[in-house]
Coordinates of C-alpha atoms in Angstrom, one line a residue:
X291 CA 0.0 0.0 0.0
X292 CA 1.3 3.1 -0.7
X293 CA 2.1 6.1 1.7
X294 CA 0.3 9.0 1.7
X295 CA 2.4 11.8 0.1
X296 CA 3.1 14.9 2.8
X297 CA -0.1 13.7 4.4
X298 CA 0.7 17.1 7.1
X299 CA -0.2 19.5 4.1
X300 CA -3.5 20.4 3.0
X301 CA -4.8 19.3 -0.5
X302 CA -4.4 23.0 -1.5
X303 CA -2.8 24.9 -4.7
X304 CA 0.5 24.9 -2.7
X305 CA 1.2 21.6 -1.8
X306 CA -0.2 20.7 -5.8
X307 CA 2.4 23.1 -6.9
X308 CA 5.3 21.4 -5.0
X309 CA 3.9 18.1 -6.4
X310 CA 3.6 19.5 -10.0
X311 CA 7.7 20.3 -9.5
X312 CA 8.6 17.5 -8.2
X313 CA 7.0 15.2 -10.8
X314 CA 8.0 18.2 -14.2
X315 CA 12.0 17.8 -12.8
X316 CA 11.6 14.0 -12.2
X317 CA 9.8 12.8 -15.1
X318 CA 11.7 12.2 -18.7
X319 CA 10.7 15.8 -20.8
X320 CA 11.0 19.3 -21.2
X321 CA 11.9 20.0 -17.6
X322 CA 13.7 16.9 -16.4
X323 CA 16.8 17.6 -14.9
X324 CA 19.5 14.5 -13.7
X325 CA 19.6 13.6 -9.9
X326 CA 22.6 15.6 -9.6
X327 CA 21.1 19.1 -10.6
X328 CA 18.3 18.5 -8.2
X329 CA 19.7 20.4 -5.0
X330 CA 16.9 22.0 -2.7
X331 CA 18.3 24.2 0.5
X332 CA 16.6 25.1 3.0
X333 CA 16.7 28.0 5.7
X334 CA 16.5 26.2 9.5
X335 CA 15.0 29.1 11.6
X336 CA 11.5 29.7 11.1
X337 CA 11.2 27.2 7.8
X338 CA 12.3 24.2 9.7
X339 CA 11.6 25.1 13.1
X340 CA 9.9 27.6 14.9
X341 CA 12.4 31.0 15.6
X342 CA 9.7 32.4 18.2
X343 CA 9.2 33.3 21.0
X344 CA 13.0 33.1 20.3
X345 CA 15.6 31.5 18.1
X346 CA 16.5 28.0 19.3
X347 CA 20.3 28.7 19.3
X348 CA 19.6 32.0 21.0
X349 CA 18.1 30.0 23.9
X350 CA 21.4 27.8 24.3
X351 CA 23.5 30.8 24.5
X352 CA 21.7 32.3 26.8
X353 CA 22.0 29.6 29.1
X354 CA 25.9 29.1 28.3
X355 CA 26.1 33.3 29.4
X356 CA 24.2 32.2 32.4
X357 CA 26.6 29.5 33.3
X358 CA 29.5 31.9 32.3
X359 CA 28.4 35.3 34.3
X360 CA 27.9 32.6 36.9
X361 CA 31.4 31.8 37.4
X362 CA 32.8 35.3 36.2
X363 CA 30.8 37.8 38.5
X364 CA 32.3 40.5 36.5
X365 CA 30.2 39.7 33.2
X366 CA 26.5 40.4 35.8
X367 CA 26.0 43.5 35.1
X368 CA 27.0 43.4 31.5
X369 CA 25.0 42.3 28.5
X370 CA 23.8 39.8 27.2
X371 CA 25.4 38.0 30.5
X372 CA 22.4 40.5 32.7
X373 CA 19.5 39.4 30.2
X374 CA 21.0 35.8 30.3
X375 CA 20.7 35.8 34.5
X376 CA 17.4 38.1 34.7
X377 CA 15.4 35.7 32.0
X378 CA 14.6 38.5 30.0
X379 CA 15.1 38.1 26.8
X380 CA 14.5 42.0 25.5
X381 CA 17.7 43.0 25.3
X382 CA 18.7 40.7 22.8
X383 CA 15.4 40.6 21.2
X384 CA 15.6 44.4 20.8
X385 CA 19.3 43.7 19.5
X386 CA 17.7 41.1 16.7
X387 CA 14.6 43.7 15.9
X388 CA 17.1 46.4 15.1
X389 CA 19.4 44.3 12.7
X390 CA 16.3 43.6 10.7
X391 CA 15.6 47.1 10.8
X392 CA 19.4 47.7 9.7
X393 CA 20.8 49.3 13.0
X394 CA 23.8 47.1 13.9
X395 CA 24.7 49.8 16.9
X396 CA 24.8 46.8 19.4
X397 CA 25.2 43.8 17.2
X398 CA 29.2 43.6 17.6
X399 CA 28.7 43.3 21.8
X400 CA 26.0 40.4 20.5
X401 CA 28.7 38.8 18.4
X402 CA 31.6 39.2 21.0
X403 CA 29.4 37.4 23.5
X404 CA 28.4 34.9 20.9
X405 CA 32.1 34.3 20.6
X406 CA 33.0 34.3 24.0
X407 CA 31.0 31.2 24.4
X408 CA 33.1 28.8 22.5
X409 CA 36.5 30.7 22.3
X410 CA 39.7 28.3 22.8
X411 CA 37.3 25.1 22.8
X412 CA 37.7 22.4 20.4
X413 CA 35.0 21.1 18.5
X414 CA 34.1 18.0 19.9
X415 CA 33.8 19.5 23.6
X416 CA 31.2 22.2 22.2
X417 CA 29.4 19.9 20.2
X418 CA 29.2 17.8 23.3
X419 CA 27.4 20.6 25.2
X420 CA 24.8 21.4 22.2
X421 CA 24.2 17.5 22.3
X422 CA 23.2 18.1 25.5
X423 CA 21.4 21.5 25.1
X424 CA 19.0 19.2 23.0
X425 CA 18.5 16.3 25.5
X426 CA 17.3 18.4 28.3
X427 CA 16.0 22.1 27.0
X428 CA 12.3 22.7 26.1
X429 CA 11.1 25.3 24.0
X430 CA 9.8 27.5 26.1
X431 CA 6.0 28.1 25.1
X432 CA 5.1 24.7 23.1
X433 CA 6.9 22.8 26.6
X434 CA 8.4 20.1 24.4
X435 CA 12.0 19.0 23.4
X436 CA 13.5 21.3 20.3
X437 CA 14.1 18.0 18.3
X438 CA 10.3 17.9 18.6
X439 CA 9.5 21.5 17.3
X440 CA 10.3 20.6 14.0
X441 CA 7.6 21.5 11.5
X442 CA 6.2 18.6 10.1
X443 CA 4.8 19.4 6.7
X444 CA 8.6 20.6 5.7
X445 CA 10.1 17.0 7.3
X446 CA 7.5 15.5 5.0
X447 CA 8.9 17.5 2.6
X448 CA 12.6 17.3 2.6
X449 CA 12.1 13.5 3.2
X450 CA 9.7 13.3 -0.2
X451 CA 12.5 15.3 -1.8
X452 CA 15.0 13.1 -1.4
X453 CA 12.6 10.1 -1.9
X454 CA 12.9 11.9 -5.3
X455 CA 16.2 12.2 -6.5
X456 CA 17.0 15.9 -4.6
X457 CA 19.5 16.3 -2.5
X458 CA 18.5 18.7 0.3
X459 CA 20.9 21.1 2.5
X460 CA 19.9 23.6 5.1
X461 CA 21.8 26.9 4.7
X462 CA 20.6 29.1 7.7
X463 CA 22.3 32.2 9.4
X464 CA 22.2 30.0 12.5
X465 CA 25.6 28.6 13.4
X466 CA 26.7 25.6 11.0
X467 CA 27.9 23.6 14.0
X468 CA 25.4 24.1 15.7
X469 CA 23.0 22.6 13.4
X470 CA 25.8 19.9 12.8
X471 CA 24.4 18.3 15.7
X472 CA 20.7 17.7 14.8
X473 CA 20.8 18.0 11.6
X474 CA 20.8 13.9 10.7
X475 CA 17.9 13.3 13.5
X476 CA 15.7 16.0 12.7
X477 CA 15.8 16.2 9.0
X478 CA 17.8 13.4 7.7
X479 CA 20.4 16.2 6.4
X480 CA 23.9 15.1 7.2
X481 CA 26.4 17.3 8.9
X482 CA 28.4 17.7 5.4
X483 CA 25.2 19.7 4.1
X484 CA 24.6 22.2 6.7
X485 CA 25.6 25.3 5.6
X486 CA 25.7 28.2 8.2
X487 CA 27.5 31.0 9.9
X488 CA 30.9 29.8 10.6
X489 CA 33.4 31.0 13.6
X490 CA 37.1 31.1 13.3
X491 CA 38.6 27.9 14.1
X492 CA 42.2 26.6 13.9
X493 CA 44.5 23.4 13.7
X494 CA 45.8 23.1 17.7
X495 CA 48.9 20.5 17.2
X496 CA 49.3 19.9 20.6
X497 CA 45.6 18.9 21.0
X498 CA 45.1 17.3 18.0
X499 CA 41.9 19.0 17.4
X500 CA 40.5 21.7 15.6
X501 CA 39.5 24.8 18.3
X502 CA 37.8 27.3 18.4
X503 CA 39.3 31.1 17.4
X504 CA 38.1 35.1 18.3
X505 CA 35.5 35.6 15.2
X506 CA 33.4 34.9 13.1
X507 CA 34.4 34.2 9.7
X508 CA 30.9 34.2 7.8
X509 CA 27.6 35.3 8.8
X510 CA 25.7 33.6 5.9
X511 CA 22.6 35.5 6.0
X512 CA 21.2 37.7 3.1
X513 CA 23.5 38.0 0.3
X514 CA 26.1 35.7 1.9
X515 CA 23.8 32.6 1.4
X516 CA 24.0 32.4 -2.7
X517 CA 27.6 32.4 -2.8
X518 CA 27.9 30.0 0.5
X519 CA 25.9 28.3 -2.1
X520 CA 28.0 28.4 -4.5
X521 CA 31.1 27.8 -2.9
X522 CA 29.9 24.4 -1.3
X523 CA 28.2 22.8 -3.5
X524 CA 29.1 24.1 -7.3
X525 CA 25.5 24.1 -8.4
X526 CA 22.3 27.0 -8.0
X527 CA 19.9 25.2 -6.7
X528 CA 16.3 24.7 -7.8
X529 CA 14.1 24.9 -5.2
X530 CA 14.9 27.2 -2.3
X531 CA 12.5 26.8 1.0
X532 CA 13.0 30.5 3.0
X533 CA 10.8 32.7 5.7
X534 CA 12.6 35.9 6.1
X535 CA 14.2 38.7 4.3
X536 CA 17.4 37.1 5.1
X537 CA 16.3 34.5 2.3
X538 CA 15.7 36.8 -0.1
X539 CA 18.7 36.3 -2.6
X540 CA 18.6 32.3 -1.9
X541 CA 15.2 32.4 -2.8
X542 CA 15.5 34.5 -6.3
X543 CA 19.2 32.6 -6.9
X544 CA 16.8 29.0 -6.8
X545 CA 14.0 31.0 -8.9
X546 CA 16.6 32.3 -11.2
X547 CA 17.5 28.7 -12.4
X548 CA 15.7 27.6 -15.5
X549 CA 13.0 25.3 -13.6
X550 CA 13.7 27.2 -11.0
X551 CA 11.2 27.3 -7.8
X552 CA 10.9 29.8 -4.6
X553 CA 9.2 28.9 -1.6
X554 CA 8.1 30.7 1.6
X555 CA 6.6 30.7 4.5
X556 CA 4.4 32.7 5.7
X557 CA 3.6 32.4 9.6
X558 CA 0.2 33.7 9.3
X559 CA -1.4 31.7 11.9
X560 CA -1.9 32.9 15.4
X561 CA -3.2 30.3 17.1
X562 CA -1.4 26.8 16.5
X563 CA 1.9 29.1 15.4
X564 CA 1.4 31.5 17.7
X565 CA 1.9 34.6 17.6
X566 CA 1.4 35.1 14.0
X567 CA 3.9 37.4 12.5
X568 CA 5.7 39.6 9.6
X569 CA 8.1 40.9 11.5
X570 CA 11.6 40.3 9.8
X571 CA 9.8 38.9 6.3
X572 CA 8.0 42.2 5.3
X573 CA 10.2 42.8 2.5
X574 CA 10.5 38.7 1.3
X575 CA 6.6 39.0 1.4
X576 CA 6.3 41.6 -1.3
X577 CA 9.6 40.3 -3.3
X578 CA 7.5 37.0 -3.5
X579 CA 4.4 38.7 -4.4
X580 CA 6.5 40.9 -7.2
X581 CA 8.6 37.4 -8.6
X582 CA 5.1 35.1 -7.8
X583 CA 7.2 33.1 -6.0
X584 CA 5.0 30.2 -3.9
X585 CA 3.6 31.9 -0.5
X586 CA 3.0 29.0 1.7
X587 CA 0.2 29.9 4.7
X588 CA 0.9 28.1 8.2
X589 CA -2.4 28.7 8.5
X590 CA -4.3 27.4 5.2
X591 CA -1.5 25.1 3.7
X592 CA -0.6 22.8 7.0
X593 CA -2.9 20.3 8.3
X594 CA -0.8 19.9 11.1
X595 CA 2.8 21.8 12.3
X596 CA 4.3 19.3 15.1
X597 CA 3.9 14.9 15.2
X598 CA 1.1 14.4 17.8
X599 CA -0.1 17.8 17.8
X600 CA -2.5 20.0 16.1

């Protein structure tokens, strides 16, 4: 008997337009294209998973600043380190609002905290402690464990994908290591196609392991994310999955390719998804209305966002 294909997405003129792409690149004809030109990428934050009431990997540094101000008492009274003990999350979140407004006043004091967190470790020990982030935190309004947050039309999706020919890679402005450690479990991506922002990092001799440095080498957010593209994998992808204005230029370098298709997702529902939002996607929302690229509604287009859950 045969499975039900992306049985979390209602029968609606987006899920039959996915399916109308999927079968047009697969099936001998005009717009067939060989296994190895079918690449599909995929922002994490928001597309994958939910980025409210904050970003998952803002959550785990918060508690690493915690456990840092903790044993520095000099970092209290400075942020993020005062947010990170307080529990409130408005300083950052007023930091985040006013990149996506283009103010990066306080963004470097983010990004030197962000840093801070990891600076001098080696890979292994950090990914260690993200493994362990994701065994015990909850996200913090849906009270279940991040791994579990996962949107499940779009893991329907990237598994049907691949089912297909496609090979899929998430290319987020969330740290690539960080998503490392999920990635396989959550959406059957291996670490080798995670594309994200990337820290300095160096060759330690006497350790025998590679360790962490003092920067960041690529935020791959906005423009960054074609030519992280491009420099990974060698081919423009031909469908490109995004939520936010930092997906903008993936989006229209995927719609750009001859059978090319942009997707994006519109958090429009305030009740299972809650709260519905814009914020951050105002200007990808008209750019896909301009380019009709495919709007995808939370709230029309997904039967269900979460296994065993509504």
């Amino acid at each position: 008997m045969n499975r039900p294909v992306l049985p979390s997405w209602r029968d609606t003129g987006s899920r039959a337009a996915l399916l109308r792409f999927v079968e047009e690149v697969t099936t001998p004809g005009e717009h067939f294209l060989e296994p190895s030109d079918r690449v599909a990428v995929f922002d994490n934050d928001g597309t994958l998973w939910p980025e409210r009431p904050v970003p998952v990997q803002l959550h785990y540094l918060a508690e690493r600043w915690r456990q840092m101000a903790g044993d520095d008492p000099a970092l209290a009274d400075r942020e993020p380190y005062a947010s990170a003990l307080s529990g409130d999350p408005s300083w950052i979140a007023s930091v985040l609002e006013d990149h996506y407004a283009g103010d990066d006043t306080r963004l470097p004091a983010l990004a030197e905290a962000v840093i801070a967190t990891q600076r001098g470790m080696d890979t292994d020990t950090v990914a260690a402690a993200v493994r362990e982030f994701f065994r015990t935190a909850r996200h913090p309004v849906l009270r279940r464990p991040y791994p579990a947050c996962a949107y499940r039309p779009m893991v329907e999706l990237l598994a049907f994908l691949r089912e297909r020919g496609f090979t899929t890679v998430i290319v987020s402005g969330g740290g690539r290591d960080f998503m490392r450690v999920i990635s396989s479990e959550v959406y059957g991506v291996p670490p080798e196609l995670v594309i994200g922002s990337t820290p300095d990092a160096r060759w330690s001799a006497s350790r025998q392991a590679v360790v962490y440095g003092d920067g960041i080498r690529v935020l791959d957010d906005g423009p960054e994310k074609p030519v992280r593209i491009w420099s990974r994998l060698g081919r423009r992808p031909v469908l490109a999955c995004g939520n936010s204005d930092g997906d903008i230029e993936m989006l229209s370098y995927a719609a750009a390719a001859p059978r090319g298709l942009a997707v994006l997702v519109h958090h429009d529902d305030g009740t299972r998804d809650a709260p519905a939002y814009d914020t951050g996607a105002r200007r990808a929302l008209a750019e896909a209305a301009r380019q009709s690229w495919l709007t995808v509604s939370v709230k029309d287009d997904w039967a269900c966002l979460r296994p065993d859950a509504s």
